[in-house]
PDB file of N, CA and C in Angstrom:
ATOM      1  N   UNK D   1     -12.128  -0.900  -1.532  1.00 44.00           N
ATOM      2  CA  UNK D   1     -12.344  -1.357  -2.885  1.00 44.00           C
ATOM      3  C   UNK D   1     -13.771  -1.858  -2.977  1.00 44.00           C
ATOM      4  N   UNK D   2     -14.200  -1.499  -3.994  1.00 44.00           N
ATOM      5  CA  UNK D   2     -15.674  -1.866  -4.205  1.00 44.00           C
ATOM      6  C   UNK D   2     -16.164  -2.395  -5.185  1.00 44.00           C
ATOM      7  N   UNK D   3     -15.761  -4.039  -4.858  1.00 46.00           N
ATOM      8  CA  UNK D   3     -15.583  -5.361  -5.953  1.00 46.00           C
ATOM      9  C   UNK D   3     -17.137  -5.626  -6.130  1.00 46.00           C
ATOM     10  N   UNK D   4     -18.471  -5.089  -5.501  1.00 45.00           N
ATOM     11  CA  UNK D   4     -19.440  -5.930  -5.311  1.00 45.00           C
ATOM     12  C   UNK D   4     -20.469  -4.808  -6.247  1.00 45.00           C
ATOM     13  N   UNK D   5     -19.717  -3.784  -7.117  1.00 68.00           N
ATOM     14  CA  UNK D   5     -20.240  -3.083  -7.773  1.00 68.00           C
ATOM     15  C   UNK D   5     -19.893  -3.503  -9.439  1.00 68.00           C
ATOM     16  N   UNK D   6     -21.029  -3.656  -9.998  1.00 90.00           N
ATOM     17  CA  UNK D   6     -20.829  -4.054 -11.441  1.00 90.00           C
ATOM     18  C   UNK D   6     -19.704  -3.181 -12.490  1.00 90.00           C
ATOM     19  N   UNK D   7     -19.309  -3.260 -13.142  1.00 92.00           N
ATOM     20  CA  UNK D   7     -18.842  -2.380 -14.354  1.00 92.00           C
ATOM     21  C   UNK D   7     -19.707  -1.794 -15.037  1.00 92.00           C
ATOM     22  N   UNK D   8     -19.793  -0.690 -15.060  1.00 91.00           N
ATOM     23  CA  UNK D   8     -21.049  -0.147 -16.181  1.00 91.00           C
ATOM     24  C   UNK D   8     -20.344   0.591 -17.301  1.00 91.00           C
ATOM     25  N   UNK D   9     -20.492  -0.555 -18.728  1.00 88.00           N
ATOM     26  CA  UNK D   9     -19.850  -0.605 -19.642  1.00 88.00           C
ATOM     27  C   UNK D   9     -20.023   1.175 -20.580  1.00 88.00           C
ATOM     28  N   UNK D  10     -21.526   1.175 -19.784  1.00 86.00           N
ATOM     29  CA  UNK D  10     -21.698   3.336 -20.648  1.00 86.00           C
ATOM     30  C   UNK D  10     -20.359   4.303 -20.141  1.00 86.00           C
ATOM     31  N   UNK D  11     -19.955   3.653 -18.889  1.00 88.00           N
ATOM     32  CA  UNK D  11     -18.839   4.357 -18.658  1.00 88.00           C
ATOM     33  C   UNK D  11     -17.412   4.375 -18.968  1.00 88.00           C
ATOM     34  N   UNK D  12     -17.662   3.226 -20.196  1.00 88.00           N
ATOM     35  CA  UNK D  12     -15.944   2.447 -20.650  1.00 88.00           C
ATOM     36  C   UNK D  12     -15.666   1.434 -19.843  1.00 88.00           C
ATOM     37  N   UNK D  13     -16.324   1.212 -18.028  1.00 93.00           N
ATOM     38  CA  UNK D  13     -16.094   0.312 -17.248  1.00 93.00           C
ATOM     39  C   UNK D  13     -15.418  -1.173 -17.755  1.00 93.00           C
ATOM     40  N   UNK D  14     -14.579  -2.189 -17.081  1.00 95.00           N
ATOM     41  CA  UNK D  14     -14.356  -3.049 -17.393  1.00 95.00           C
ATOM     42  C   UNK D  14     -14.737  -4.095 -15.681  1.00 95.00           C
ATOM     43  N   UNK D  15     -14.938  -5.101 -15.657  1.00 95.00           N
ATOM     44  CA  UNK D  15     -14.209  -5.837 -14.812  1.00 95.00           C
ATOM     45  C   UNK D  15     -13.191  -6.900 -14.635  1.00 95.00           C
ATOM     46  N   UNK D  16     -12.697  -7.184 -13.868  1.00 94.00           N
ATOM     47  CA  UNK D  16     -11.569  -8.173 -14.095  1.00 94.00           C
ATOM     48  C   UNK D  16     -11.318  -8.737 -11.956  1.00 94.00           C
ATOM     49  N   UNK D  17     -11.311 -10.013 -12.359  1.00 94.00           N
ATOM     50  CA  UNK D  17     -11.059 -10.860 -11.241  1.00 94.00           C
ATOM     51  C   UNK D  17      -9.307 -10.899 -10.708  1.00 94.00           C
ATOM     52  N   UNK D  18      -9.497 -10.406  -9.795  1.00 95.00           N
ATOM     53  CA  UNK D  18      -7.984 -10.390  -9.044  1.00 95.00           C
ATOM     54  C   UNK D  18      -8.110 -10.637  -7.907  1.00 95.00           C
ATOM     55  N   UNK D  19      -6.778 -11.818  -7.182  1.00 93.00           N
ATOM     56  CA  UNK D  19      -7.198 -12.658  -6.019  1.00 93.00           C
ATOM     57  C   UNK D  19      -8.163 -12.943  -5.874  1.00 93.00           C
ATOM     58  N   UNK D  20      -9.080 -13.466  -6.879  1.00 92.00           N
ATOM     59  CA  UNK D  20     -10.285 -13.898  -5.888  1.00 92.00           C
ATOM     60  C   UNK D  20     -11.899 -12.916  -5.870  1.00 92.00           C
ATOM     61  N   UNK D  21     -11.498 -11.432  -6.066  1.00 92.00           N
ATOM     62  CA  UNK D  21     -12.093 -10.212  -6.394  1.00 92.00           C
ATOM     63  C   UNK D  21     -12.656  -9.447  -7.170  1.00 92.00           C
ATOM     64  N   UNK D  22     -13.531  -9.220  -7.995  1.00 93.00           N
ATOM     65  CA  UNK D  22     -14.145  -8.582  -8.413  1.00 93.00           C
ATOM     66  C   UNK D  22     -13.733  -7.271  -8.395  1.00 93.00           C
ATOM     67  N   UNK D  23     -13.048  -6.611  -9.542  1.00 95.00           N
ATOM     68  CA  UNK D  23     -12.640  -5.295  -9.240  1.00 95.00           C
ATOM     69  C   UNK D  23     -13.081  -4.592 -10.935  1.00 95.00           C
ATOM     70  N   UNK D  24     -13.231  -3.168 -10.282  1.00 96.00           N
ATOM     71  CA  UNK D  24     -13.776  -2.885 -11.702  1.00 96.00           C
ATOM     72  C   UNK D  24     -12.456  -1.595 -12.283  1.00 96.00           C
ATOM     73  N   UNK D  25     -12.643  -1.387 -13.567  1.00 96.00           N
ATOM     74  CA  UNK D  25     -11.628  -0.828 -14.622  1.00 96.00           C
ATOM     75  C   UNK D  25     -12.253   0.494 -14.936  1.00 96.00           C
ATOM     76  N   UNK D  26     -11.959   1.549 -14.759  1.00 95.00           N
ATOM     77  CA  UNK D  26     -12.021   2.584 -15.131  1.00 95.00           C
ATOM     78  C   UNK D  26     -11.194   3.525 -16.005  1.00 95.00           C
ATOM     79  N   UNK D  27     -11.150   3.335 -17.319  1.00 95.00           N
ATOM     80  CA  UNK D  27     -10.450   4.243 -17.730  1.00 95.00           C
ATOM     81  C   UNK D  27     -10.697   6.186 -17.760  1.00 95.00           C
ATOM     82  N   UNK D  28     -10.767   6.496 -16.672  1.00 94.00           N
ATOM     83  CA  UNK D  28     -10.803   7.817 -16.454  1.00 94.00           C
ATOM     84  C   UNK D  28      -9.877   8.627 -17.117  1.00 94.00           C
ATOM     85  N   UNK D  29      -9.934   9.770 -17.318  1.00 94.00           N
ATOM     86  CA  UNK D  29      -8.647  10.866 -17.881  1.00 94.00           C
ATOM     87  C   UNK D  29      -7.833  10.672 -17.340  1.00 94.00           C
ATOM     88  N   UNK D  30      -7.960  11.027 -16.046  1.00 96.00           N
ATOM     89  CA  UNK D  30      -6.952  11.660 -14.909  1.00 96.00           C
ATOM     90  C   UNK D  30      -6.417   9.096 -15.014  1.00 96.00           C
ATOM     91  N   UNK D  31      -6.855   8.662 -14.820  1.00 96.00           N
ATOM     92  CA  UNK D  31      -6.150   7.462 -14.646  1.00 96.00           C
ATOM     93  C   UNK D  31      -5.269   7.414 -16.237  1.00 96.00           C
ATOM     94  N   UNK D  32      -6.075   7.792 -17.491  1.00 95.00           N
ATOM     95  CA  UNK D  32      -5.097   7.299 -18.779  1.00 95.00           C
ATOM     96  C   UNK D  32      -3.650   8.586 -18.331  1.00 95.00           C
ATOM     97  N   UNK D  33      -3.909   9.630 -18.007  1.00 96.00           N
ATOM     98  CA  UNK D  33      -2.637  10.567 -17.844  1.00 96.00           C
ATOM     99  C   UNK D  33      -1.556  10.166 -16.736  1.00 96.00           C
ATOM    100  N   UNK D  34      -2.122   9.443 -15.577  1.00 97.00           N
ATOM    101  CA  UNK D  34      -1.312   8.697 -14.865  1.00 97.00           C
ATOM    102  C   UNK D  34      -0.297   7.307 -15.084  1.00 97.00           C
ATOM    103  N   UNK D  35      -1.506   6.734 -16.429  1.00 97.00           N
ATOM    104  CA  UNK D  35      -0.288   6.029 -16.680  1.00 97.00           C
ATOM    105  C   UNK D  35       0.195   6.015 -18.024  1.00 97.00           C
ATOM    106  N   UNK D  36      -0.014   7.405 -18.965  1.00 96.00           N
ATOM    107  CA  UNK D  36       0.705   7.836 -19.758  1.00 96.00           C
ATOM    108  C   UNK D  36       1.937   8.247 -19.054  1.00 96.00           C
ATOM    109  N   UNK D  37       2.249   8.944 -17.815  1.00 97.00           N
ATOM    110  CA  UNK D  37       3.338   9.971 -17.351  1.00 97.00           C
ATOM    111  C   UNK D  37       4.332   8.446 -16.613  1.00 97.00           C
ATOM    112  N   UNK D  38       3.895   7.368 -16.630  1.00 97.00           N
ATOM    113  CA  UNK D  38       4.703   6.327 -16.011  1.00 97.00           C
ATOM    114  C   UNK D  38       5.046   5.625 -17.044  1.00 97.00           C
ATOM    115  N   UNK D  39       4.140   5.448 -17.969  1.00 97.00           N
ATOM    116  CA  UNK D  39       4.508   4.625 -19.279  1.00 97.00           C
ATOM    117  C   UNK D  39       4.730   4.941 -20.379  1.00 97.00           C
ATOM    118  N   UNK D  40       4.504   6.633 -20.910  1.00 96.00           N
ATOM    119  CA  UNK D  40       5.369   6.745 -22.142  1.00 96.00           C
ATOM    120  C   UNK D  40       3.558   6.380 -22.765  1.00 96.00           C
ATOM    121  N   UNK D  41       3.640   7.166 -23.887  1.00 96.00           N
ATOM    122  CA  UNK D  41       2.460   7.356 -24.810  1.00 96.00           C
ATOM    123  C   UNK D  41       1.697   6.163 -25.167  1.00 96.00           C
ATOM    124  N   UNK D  42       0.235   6.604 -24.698  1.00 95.00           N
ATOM    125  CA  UNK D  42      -0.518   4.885 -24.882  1.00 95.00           C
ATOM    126  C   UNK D  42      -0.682   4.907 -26.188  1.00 95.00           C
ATOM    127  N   UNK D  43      -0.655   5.787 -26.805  1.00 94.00           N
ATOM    128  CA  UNK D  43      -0.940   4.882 -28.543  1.00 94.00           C
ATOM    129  C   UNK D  43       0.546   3.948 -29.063  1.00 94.00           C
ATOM    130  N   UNK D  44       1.455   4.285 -28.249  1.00 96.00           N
ATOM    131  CA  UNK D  44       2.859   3.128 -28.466  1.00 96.00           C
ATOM    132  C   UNK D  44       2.518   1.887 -28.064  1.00 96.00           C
ATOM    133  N   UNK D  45       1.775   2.520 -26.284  1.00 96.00           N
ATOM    134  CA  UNK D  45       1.318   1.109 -25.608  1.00 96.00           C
ATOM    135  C   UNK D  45       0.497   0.308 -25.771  1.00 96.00           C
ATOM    136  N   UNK D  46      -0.296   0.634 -27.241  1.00 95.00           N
ATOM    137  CA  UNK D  46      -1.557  -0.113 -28.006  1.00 95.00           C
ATOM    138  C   UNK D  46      -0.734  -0.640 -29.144  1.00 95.00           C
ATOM    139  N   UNK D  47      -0.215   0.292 -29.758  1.00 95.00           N
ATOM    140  CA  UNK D  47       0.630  -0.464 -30.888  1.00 95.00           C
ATOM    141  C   UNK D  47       1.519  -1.708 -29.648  1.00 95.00           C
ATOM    142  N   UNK D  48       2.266  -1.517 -29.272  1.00 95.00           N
ATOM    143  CA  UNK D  48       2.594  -2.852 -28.528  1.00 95.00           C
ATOM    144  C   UNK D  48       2.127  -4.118 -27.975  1.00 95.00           C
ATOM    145  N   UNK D  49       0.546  -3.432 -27.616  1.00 94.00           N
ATOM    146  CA  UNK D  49      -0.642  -4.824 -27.205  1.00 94.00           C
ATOM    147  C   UNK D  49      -0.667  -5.129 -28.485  1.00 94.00           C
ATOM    148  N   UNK D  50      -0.835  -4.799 -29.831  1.00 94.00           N
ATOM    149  CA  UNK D  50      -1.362  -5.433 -30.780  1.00 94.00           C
ATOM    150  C   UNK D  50      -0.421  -5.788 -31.483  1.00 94.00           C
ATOM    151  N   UNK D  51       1.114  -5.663 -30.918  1.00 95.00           N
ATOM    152  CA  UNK D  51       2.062  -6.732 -31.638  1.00 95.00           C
ATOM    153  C   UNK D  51       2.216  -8.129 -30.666  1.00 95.00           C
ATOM    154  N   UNK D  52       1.589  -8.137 -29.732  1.00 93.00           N
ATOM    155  CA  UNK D  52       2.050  -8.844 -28.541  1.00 93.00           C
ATOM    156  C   UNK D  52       3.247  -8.492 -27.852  1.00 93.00           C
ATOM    157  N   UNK D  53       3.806  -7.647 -28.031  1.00 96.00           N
ATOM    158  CA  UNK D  53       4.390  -7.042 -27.690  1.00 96.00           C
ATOM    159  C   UNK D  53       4.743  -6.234 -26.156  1.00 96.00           C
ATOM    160  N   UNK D  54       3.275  -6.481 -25.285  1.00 95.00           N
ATOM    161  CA  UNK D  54       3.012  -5.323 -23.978  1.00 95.00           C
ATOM    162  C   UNK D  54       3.821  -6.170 -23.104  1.00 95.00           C
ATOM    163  N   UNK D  55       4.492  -5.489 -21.916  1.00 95.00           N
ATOM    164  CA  UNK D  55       5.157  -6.166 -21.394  1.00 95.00           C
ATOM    165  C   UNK D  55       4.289  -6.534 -19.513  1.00 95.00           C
ATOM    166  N   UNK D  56       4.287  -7.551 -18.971  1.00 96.00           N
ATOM    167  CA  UNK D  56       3.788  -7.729 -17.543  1.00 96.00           C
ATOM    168  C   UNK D  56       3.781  -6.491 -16.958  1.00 96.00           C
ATOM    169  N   UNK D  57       4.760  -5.728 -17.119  1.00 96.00           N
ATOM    170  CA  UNK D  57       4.597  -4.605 -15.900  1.00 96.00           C
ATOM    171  C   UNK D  57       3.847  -3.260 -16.562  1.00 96.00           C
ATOM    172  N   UNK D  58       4.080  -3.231 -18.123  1.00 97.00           N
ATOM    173  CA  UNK D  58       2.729  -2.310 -18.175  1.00 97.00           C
ATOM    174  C   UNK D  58       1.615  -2.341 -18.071  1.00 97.00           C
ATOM    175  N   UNK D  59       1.526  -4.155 -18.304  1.00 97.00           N
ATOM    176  CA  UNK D  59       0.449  -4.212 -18.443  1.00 97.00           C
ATOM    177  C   UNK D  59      -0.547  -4.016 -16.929  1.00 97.00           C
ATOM    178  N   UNK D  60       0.020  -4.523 -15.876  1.00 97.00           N
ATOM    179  CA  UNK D  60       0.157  -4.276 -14.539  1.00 97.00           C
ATOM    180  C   UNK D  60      -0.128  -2.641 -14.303  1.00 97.00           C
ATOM    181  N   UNK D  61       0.665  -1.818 -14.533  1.00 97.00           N
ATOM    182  CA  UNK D  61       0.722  -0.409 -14.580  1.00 97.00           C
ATOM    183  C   UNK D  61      -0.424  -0.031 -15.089  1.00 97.00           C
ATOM    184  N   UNK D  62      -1.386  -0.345 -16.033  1.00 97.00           N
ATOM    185  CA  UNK D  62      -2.320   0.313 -16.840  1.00 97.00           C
ATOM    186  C   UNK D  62      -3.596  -0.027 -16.084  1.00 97.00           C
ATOM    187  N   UNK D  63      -3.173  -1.542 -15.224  1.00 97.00           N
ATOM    188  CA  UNK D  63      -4.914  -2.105 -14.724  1.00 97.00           C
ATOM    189  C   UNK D  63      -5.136  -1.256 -13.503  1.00 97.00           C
ATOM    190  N   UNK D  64      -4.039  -1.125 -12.898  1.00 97.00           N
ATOM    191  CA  UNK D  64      -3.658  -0.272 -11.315  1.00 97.00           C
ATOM    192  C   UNK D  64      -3.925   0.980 -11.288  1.00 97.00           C
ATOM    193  N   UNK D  65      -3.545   1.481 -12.410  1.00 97.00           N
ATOM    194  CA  UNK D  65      -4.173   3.623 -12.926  1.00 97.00           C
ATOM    195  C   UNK D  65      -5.400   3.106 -12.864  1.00 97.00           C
ATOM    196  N   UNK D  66      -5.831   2.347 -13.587  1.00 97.00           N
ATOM    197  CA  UNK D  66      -7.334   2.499 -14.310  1.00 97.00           C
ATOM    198  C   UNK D  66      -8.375   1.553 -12.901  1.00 97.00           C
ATOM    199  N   UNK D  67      -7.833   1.286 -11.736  1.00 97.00           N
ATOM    200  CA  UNK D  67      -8.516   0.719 -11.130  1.00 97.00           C
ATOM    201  C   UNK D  67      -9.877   2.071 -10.152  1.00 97.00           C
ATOM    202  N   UNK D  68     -10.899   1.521 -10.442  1.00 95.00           N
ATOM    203  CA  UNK D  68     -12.069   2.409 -10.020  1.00 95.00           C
ATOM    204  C   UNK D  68     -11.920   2.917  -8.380  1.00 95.00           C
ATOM    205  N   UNK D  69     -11.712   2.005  -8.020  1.00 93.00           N
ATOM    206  CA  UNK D  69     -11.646   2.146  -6.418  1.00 93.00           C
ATOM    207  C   UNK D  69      -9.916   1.426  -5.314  1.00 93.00           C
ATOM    208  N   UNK D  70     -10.150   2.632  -4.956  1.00 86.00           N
ATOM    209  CA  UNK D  70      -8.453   2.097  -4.415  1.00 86.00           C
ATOM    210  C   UNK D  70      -8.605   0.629  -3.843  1.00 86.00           C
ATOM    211  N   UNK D  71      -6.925   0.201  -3.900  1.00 85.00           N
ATOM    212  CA  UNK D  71      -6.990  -1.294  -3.162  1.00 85.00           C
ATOM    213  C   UNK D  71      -6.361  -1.241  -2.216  1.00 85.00           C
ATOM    214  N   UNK D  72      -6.398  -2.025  -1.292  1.00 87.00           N
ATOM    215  CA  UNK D  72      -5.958  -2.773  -0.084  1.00 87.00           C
ATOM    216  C   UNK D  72      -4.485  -2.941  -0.508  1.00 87.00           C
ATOM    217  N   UNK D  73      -4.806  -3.887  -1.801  1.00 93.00           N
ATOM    218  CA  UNK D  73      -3.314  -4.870  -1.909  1.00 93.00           C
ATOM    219  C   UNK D  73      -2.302  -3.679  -2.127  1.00 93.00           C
ATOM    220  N   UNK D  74      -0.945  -3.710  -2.094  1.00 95.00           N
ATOM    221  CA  UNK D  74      -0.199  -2.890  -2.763  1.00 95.00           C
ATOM    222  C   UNK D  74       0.208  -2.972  -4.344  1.00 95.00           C
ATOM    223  N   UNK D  75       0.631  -2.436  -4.688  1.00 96.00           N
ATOM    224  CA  UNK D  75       0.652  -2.688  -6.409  1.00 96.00           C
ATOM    225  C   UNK D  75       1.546  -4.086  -6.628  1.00 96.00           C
ATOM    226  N   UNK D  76       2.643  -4.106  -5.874  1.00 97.00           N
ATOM    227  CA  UNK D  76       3.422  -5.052  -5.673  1.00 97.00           C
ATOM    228  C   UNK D  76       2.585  -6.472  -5.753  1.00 97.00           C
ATOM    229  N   UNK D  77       2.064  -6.684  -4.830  1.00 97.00           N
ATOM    230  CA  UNK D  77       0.638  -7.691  -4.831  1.00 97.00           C
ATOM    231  C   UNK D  77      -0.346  -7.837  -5.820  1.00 97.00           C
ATOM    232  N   UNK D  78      -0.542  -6.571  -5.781  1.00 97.00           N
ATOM    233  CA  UNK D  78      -1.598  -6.561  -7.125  1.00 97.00           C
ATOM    234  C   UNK D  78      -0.813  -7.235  -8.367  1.00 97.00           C
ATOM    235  N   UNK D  79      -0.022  -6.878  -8.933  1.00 97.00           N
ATOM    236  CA  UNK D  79       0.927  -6.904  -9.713  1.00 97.00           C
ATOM    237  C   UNK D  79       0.981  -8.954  -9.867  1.00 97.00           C
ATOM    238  N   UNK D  80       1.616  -9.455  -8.171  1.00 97.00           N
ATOM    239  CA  UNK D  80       1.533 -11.030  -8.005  1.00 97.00           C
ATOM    240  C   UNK D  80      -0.099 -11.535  -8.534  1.00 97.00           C
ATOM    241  N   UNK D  81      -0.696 -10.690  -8.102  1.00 97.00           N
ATOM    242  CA  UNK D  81      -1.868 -11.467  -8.249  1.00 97.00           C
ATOM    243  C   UNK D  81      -2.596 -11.972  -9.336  1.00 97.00           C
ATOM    244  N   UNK D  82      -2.162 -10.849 -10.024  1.00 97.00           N
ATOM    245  CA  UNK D  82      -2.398 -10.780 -12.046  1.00 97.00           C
ATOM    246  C   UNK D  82      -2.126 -11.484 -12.372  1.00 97.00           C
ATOM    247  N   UNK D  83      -0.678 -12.081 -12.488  1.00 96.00           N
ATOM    248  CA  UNK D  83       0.356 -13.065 -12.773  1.00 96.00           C
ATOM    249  C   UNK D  83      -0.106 -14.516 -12.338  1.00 96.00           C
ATOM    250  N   UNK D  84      -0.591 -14.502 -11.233  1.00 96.00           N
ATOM    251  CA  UNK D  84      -1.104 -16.004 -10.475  1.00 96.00           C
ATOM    252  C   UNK D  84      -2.210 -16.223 -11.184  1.00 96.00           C
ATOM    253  N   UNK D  85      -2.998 -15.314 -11.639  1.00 95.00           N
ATOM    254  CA  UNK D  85      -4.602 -15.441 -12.399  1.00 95.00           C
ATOM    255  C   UNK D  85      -4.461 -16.083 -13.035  1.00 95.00           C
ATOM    256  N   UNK D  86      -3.451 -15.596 -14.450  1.00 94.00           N
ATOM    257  CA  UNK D  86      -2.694 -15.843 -15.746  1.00 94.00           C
ATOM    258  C   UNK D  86      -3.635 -14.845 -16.705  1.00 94.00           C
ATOM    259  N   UNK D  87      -2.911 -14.149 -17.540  1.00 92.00           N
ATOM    260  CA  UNK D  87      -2.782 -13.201 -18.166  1.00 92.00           C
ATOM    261  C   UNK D  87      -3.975 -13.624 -19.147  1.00 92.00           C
ATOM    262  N   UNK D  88      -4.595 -14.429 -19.360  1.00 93.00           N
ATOM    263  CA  UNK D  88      -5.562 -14.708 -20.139  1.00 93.00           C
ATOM    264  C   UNK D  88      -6.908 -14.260 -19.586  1.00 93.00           C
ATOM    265  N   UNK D  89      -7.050 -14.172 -18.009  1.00 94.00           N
ATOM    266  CA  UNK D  89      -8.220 -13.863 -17.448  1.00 94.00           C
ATOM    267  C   UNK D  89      -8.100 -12.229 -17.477  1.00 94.00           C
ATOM    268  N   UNK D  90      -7.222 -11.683 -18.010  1.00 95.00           N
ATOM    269  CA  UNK D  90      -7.813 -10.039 -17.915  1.00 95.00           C
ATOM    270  C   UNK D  90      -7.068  -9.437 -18.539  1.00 95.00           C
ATOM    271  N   UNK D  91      -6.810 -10.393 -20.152  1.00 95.00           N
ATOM    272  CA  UNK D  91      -7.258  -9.807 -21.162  1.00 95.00           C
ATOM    273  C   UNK D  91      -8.483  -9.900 -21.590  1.00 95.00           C
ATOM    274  N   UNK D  92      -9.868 -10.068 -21.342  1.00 95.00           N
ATOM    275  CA  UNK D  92     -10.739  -9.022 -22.293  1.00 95.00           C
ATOM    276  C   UNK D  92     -11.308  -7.972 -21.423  1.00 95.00           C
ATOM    277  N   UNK D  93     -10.728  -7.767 -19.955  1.00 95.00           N
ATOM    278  CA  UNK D  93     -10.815  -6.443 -19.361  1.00 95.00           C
ATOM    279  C   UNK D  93      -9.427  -5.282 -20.333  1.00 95.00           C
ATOM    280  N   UNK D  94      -8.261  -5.852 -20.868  1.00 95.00           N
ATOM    281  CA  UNK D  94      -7.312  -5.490 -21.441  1.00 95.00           C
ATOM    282  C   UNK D  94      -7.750  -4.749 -22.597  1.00 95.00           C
ATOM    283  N   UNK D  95      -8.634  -5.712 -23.426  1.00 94.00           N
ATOM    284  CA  UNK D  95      -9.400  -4.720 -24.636  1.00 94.00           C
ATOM    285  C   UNK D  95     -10.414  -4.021 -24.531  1.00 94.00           C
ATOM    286  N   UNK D  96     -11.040  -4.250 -23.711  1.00 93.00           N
ATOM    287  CA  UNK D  96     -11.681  -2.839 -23.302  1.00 93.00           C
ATOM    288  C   UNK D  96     -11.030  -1.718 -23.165  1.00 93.00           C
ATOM    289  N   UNK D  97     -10.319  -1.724 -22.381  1.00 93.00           N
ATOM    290  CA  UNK D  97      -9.310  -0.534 -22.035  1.00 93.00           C
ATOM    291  C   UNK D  97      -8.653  -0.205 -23.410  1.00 93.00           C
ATOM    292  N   UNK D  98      -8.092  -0.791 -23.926  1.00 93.00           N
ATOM    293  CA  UNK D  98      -7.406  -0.401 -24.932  1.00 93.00           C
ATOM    294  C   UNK D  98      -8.234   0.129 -26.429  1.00 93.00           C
ATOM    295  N   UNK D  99      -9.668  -0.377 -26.168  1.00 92.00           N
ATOM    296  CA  UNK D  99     -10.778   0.416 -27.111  1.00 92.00           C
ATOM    297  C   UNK D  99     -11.224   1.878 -26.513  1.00 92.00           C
ATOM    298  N   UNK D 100     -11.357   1.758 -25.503  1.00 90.00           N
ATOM    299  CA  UNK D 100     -11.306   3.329 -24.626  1.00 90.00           C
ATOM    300  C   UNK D 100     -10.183   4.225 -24.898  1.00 90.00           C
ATOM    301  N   UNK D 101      -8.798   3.642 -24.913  1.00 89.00           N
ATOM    302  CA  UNK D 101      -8.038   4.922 -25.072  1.00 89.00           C
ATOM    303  C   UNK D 101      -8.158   5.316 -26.651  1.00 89.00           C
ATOM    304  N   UNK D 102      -8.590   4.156 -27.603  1.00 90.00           N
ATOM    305  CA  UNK D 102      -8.609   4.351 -29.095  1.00 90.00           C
ATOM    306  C   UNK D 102      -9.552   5.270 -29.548  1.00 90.00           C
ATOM    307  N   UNK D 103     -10.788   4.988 -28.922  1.00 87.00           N
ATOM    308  CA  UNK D 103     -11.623   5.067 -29.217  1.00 87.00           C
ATOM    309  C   UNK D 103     -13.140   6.632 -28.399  1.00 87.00           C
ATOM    310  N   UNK D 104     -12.337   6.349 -27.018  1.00 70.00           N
ATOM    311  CA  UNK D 104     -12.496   7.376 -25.927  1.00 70.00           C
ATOM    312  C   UNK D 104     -14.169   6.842 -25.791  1.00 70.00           C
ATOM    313  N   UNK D 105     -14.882   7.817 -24.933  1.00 58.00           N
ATOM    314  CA  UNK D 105     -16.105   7.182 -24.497  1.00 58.00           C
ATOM    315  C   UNK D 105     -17.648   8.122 -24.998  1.00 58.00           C
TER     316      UNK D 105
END
């Protein structure tokens, strides 16, 4: 994983702090189709962020596709680790992403 590399926002990039880490957000194709085929159509899964509506584990599911560089942790972990942050520290890596799939790059 390669936390010590910035986000470069020309690329849609996001970052977001997990355990402790610096990890960056990539919404790539091939990552939005990975977690379209696990989660069921992201324009539902945007209409749902913007009812408040998204639930922990998609939201989990969407940071883990879209992560730039593989991790160490297992998703399982990853997943704890989000949760321990608190969900406030990566949402505005959250709207990024979710202006990328709206909006594309």
């Amino acid at each position: 994983m390669s936390g010590t590399q910035d986000a470069n926002p020309a690329r849609g990039e996001a970052a977001v702090r997990v355990a402790g880490e610096m990890l960056v957000l990539r919404p790539s194709f091939a990552a939005l189709v990975a977690a379209e085929q696990e989660l069921g159509s992201l324009f539902a899964l945007v209409e749902r962020a913007a009812a408040g509506r998204l639930g922990i584990g998609e939201l989990v599911a969407l940071l883990w596709h879209c992560l730039r560089d593989p991790s160490p942790m297992t998703r399982e972990a990853f997943g704890e680790a989000v949760t321990a942050g608190g969900l406030a520290a990566v949402t505005p890596a959250l709207k990024i992403l979710i202006g990328q799939i709206l909006g594309g790059r």
